[in-house]
């Protein structure tokens, strides 16, 4: 608890702009304890999938691996190429702008959307904080426009030095991504304002975990990005999905997720821990983040060696504080969760869906169950800092 308090205080000092969003998340999560837990305040975050397609073949992603049997693949692709239209974006923003949610613009690869700049302009015209995540392949073409339009944060997914990254992504993605980062920073400097935070994220797998220290030096010294984040894969094993389906199939059928092209059992926790500690000693906390910040080697080891074992007996607060809108308009709990469709913005308004029976039924189910078997390796089910 003390380490967590120190972590939060350090983050608040380093990033005061994140204090209000953090407070919103905390206040929103309180609705979990009210009544039967089915109601929620307005979401503080909406993840928007601009497209259902990708131009990379990432080893740790079921969409990139074209794993059509995966619940994740089936949910976000919806059986075909989809684009979130400018008309849909205007309608959605008119319904949510009064409570100013943070909009996380994802893809699958958002820059494949031919009208992505129009979507960005609409979101920013409605006064919302906007973060964009991209693999960077097409970033050089629009980097200057992203800064000019006022995108608040751009995160480029880079999974190692060039040779490792390109092998993982199945494409020559490293060089255009680095060029896009350079152009983002160049345009930001030309504007003379501290806008458009430029970051990278590194998804840890057996294919790259030995390059973590080298990667940190490359990004923070050579590319001089504002920060980097190391991501532990959010995955589901067959044992976990089978356990879920035996008890909770009425909510949707789960499958093994994000394990098609990687073998996480091959990660040596001792080596990974050493790399993490080396980076922690070399760089301040405001430059390096983790989706799960392990403070003890035993917990890190358990994450990879005991994949069905949850860390803490607590629940996921995501259904009370955030939502996901897919490219076809479906409103779901989270893109990587088992399929559960709460509604579609072509059929009902977002507020009606958020407060509707499907969302309320899911909230009651997750509060009653606590952590589902498939939630054991999702960062929504335990603190960002794991002591």
XYZ file of C-alpha atoms in Angstrom:
387
model
C 0.000 0.000 0.000
C 2.819 2.417 0.875
C 4.590 1.701 -2.411
C 1.367 2.297 -4.288
C 0.861 5.637 -2.521
C 4.409 6.673 -3.405
C 3.846 5.601 -6.998
C 0.667 7.678 -7.296
C 2.277 10.704 -5.660
C 5.251 10.494 -8.016
C 2.967 10.291 -11.027
C 0.925 13.268 -9.824
C 4.041 15.399 -9.409
C 5.470 14.378 -12.784
C 2.164 14.658 -14.659
C -0.210 17.119 -12.949
C -2.450 17.016 -16.039
C -3.358 13.443 -15.100
C -4.722 14.310 -11.654
C -8.247 15.189 -12.809
C -8.642 12.045 -14.983
C -7.400 9.919 -12.075
C -9.925 11.535 -9.740
C -12.677 10.924 -12.295
C -11.756 7.254 -12.474
C -11.746 6.965 -8.689
C -15.104 8.676 -8.303
C -16.613 6.658 -11.146
C -15.469 3.387 -9.571
C -17.397 4.203 -6.389
C -20.641 3.351 -8.221
C -19.520 -0.278 -8.036
C -20.446 -0.259 -4.346
C -23.825 1.466 -4.726
C -27.001 -0.599 -4.639
C -26.781 -3.660 -6.850
C -23.823 -2.124 -8.709
C -25.653 -1.914 -12.019
C -25.625 1.859 -12.410
C -22.616 3.999 -13.286
C -21.660 7.635 -13.643
C -20.636 8.902 -17.072
C -17.534 7.060 -18.319
C -14.280 8.977 -18.010
C -12.729 7.143 -20.974
C -14.027 5.885 -24.325
C -11.845 3.751 -26.574
C -12.798 4.162 -30.210
C -11.808 1.648 -32.872
C -11.568 3.646 -36.097
C -10.985 0.544 -38.216
C -11.193 -3.231 -37.971
C -8.078 -3.922 -40.085
C -4.311 -3.798 -39.671
C -1.244 -3.650 -41.922
C 1.067 -5.577 -39.585
C 1.274 -9.231 -38.532
C 2.183 -8.857 -34.877
C 3.136 -12.134 -33.206
C 1.411 -11.292 -29.902
C -1.906 -10.185 -31.462
C -4.700 -12.450 -32.698
C -5.733 -9.875 -35.288
C -2.203 -9.657 -36.650
C -1.955 -13.453 -36.649
C -5.348 -13.713 -38.401
C -6.500 -16.092 -35.685
C -10.166 -16.246 -36.689
C -11.000 -18.615 -33.861
C -10.074 -16.015 -31.244
C -12.826 -14.139 -29.421
C -10.674 -11.005 -29.660
C -10.346 -11.345 -33.447
C -14.048 -12.046 -33.887
C -15.120 -9.127 -31.745
C -12.988 -6.342 -33.208
C -13.094 -7.417 -36.876
C -16.809 -8.275 -36.962
C -16.283 -10.502 -39.980
C -15.067 -7.846 -42.405
C -13.439 -4.490 -43.044
C -15.163 -1.751 -41.073
C -14.598 2.012 -40.849
C -16.033 4.322 -38.211
C -17.596 7.122 -40.243
C -17.345 10.871 -39.699
C -21.129 10.948 -39.331
C -20.967 8.344 -36.557
C -18.178 10.321 -34.884
C -20.184 13.573 -34.923
C -23.222 11.842 -33.468
C -21.199 10.101 -30.761
C -19.364 13.271 -29.753
C -22.614 15.249 -29.571
C -23.838 12.693 -27.041
C -20.749 12.594 -24.812
C -19.060 15.991 -25.080
C -20.893 17.401 -22.050
C -18.964 15.084 -19.701
C -15.643 15.371 -21.597
C -14.391 11.770 -21.649
C -10.856 11.013 -22.739
C -11.016 9.484 -26.212
C -8.480 6.750 -26.941
C -8.339 6.365 -30.714
C -7.135 2.909 -31.646
C -7.557 0.849 -34.780
C -7.137 -1.909 -35.096
C -4.675 0.421 -36.990
C -6.307 3.871 -37.003
C -4.055 5.434 -39.644
C -5.472 3.012 -42.235
C -8.715 4.978 -42.017
C -8.795 7.275 -45.098
C -10.653 9.927 -43.112
C -8.705 9.641 -39.854
C -7.852 13.353 -39.822
C -11.553 14.198 -40.091
C -12.325 11.991 -37.075
C -9.545 13.655 -35.096
C -10.785 17.134 -36.011
C -14.321 16.259 -34.877
C -13.119 14.891 -31.539
C -10.904 17.897 -30.821
C -13.624 20.361 -31.875
C -15.730 18.854 -29.099
C -13.093 19.621 -26.482
C -12.015 16.111 -25.530
C -8.523 14.925 -24.644
C -7.419 12.646 -27.476
C -4.773 9.928 -27.433
C -3.875 7.935 -30.547
C -2.079 4.588 -30.696
C -0.458 3.436 -33.949
C 2.074 0.945 -35.259
C 3.739 3.883 -37.000
C 3.957 2.431 -40.510
C 1.898 5.297 -41.970
C 2.868 7.870 -39.349
C 5.284 9.933 -41.531
C 2.397 10.813 -43.859
C 0.299 12.480 -41.144
C 2.699 13.362 -38.307
C 2.538 17.109 -38.903
C -1.248 17.038 -39.211
C -1.613 15.227 -35.894
C 0.265 18.007 -34.134
C -1.595 20.759 -36.003
C -4.960 19.234 -35.110
C -4.015 19.155 -31.436
C -3.800 15.432 -30.729
C -2.789 15.344 -27.076
C -0.835 12.090 -27.090
C 0.586 9.785 -29.748
C 1.824 6.357 -28.716
C 3.845 4.379 -31.253
C 4.035 0.627 -30.727
C 7.684 -0.397 -31.041
C 8.735 -3.787 -29.723
C 12.507 -3.628 -29.780
C 15.467 -2.524 -31.890
C 14.917 -2.643 -35.654
C 15.638 -6.302 -36.424
C 13.629 -7.611 -33.469
C 10.734 -5.224 -34.002
C 10.366 -6.003 -37.701
C 10.463 -9.738 -37.025
C 7.695 -9.435 -34.430
C 5.535 -7.154 -36.560
C 5.991 -9.086 -39.793
C 6.669 -5.873 -41.678
C 9.411 -3.330 -42.197
C 7.777 -1.078 -39.657
C 10.663 0.195 -37.545
C 12.154 2.827 -39.843
C 8.892 4.533 -40.846
C 7.814 4.549 -37.205
C 11.061 6.204 -36.135
C 10.754 8.714 -38.959
C 7.209 9.475 -37.863
C 8.429 10.101 -34.312
C 11.084 12.472 -35.654
C 8.496 14.392 -37.686
C 6.115 14.609 -34.722
C 8.823 16.153 -32.566
C 9.982 18.436 -35.375
C 6.479 19.806 -35.938
C 5.883 20.165 -32.207
C 9.092 22.198 -31.879
C 8.091 24.384 -34.824
C 4.757 25.146 -33.134
C 6.604 26.370 -30.062
C 4.151 24.729 -27.710
C 4.306 21.717 -25.414
C 1.622 19.779 -27.252
C 1.286 16.240 -28.551
C 3.140 14.047 -26.087
C 5.160 11.453 -28.012
C 5.589 8.036 -26.430
C 6.315 4.451 -27.376
C 5.058 1.148 -26.025
C 6.905 -2.167 -25.923
C 4.866 -5.373 -25.649
C 6.929 -7.917 -23.712
C 7.154 -11.412 -25.164
C 9.605 -14.289 -25.472
C 10.739 -12.705 -28.759
C 12.073 -9.458 -27.286
C 12.346 -9.459 -23.494
C 16.146 -9.691 -23.575
C 16.316 -6.380 -25.470
C 14.452 -4.246 -22.901
C 17.509 -2.336 -21.667
C 18.773 -1.701 -25.197
C 15.315 -0.517 -26.212
C 15.091 1.957 -23.327
C 18.427 3.491 -24.298
C 17.413 3.653 -27.957
C 14.102 5.375 -27.326
C 15.070 7.740 -24.524
C 18.567 8.676 -25.737
C 18.474 8.381 -29.517
C 14.816 9.030 -30.386
C 14.334 11.171 -27.253
C 10.660 10.350 -26.884
C 8.856 11.784 -23.887
C 8.282 8.387 -22.293
C 8.137 4.648 -22.889
C 5.760 2.035 -21.508
C 6.430 -1.666 -21.127
C 3.333 -3.792 -21.624
C 2.886 -7.277 -20.209
C 0.673 -9.173 -22.665
C -2.982 -9.399 -21.705
C -3.617 -13.019 -22.544
C -6.033 -15.862 -21.873
C -5.059 -19.539 -21.758
C -7.255 -22.424 -22.889
C -7.638 -23.570 -19.280
C -8.897 -20.120 -18.263
C -11.317 -19.854 -21.190
C -12.673 -23.366 -20.541
C -13.244 -22.508 -16.876
C -15.067 -19.335 -17.846
C -17.258 -21.099 -20.403
C -18.330 -23.714 -17.878
C -19.661 -21.027 -15.538
C -20.349 -17.877 -17.536
C -21.046 -18.810 -21.154
C -24.331 -16.886 -20.895
C -22.182 -13.727 -21.081
C -20.322 -14.880 -24.203
C -17.920 -17.602 -25.291
C -14.295 -17.010 -24.323
C -11.272 -18.430 -26.133
C -7.536 -18.537 -25.715
C -6.288 -15.069 -26.622
C -3.049 -13.499 -27.892
C -0.915 -16.637 -27.640
C -0.872 -17.734 -31.283
C 2.529 -16.339 -32.253
C 4.329 -16.211 -28.905
C 5.300 -18.658 -26.183
C 5.319 -16.734 -22.908
C 6.464 -19.828 -21.006
C 9.850 -19.336 -22.665
C 10.396 -16.040 -20.847
C 13.018 -16.387 -18.128
C 11.612 -14.303 -15.235
C 15.102 -13.880 -13.745
C 16.393 -12.264 -16.940
C 13.266 -10.153 -17.372
C 13.459 -8.960 -13.764
C 17.118 -7.991 -14.182
C 16.303 -5.916 -17.275
C 13.406 -4.172 -15.551
C 15.571 -3.301 -12.560
C 18.350 -2.027 -14.805
C 15.912 0.295 -16.563
C 14.416 1.374 -13.237
C 17.869 2.377 -11.979
C 18.767 4.217 -15.175
C 15.659 6.305 -15.834
C 13.207 8.292 -13.691
C 9.650 7.135 -13.228
C 8.165 9.877 -15.374
C 10.036 8.500 -18.401
C 9.309 4.788 -17.962
C 5.948 3.217 -17.180
C 4.403 -0.251 -17.037
C 0.852 -1.446 -17.533
C 1.613 -3.638 -14.503
C 4.459 -2.414 -12.333
C 5.784 -5.462 -10.487
C 7.755 -4.540 -7.376
C 8.602 -8.109 -6.382
C 10.259 -10.750 -8.528
C 7.982 -13.463 -7.126
C 4.888 -11.692 -8.479
C 6.485 -11.217 -11.892
C 7.411 -14.896 -11.957
C 3.877 -15.905 -11.024
C 2.456 -13.788 -13.850
C 4.237 -15.967 -16.401
C 4.512 -19.291 -14.580
C 0.977 -19.517 -13.101
C -1.185 -17.912 -15.802
C -4.561 -18.963 -14.349
C -3.787 -17.709 -10.850
C -5.208 -14.245 -10.068
C -3.037 -11.894 -8.053
C -5.721 -10.380 -5.878
C -9.315 -11.213 -4.990
C -10.854 -8.080 -6.447
C -12.972 -7.155 -9.404
C -12.629 -5.248 -12.629
C -13.943 -1.672 -12.387
C -13.734 -1.128 -16.151
C -17.521 -1.452 -16.775
C -18.076 1.472 -14.392
C -15.473 3.897 -15.754
C -14.835 3.234 -19.439
C -16.338 1.824 -22.603
C -15.295 0.726 -26.083
C -16.965 1.558 -29.387
C -15.995 -0.676 -32.301
C -15.723 0.384 -35.937
C -19.166 -1.039 -36.769
C -20.771 0.907 -33.905
C -20.981 -1.932 -31.388
C -20.505 -0.830 -27.788
C -18.566 -3.455 -25.830
C -16.926 -3.648 -22.417
C -13.384 -3.872 -23.744
C -11.934 -4.871 -27.105
C -9.981 -7.796 -25.637
C -12.702 -9.168 -23.387
C -14.905 -12.101 -24.293
C -17.665 -10.974 -26.695
C -20.438 -9.065 -24.952
C -22.392 -6.557 -27.011
C -24.088 -3.926 -24.873
C -25.651 -2.185 -27.875
C -24.906 -0.350 -31.105
C -24.827 3.410 -31.633
C -26.799 2.986 -34.875
C -29.682 1.593 -32.835
C -29.503 3.636 -29.604
C -27.613 6.646 -28.280
C -24.440 6.011 -26.315
C -25.960 7.270 -23.019
C -28.940 4.933 -23.519
C -26.580 2.003 -24.028
C -24.351 2.965 -21.080
C -27.367 3.079 -18.778
C -29.280 0.288 -20.531
C -30.218 -3.195 -19.423
C -27.328 -4.978 -21.149
C -24.681 -2.854 -19.446
C -26.490 -3.058 -16.112
C -26.776 -6.834 -16.366
C -23.056 -7.149 -17.065
C -22.121 -4.918 -14.129
C -24.266 -6.999 -11.784
C -22.735 -10.214 -13.103
C -19.145 -9.066 -12.720
C -19.769 -7.688 -9.232
C -21.362 -10.957 -8.160
C -18.603 -13.115 -9.679
C -15.615 -11.004 -8.750
C -12.716 -11.843 -11.047
C -13.710 -14.075 -13.973
C -11.278 -16.881 -14.881
C -10.376 -15.074 -18.130
C -9.538 -11.886 -16.210
C -6.491 -13.274 -14.406
C -4.019 -11.660 -16.843
C -5.831 -8.428 -17.595
C -4.565 -5.249 -15.933
C -8.174 -4.232 -15.255
C -8.302 -6.708 -12.364
C -5.420 -5.558 -10.192
C -3.566 -2.370 -9.264
C -1.104 -0.769 -11.641
C 1.517 -1.377 -8.970
C 1.721 -4.986 -7.749
C 3.678 -5.321 -4.510
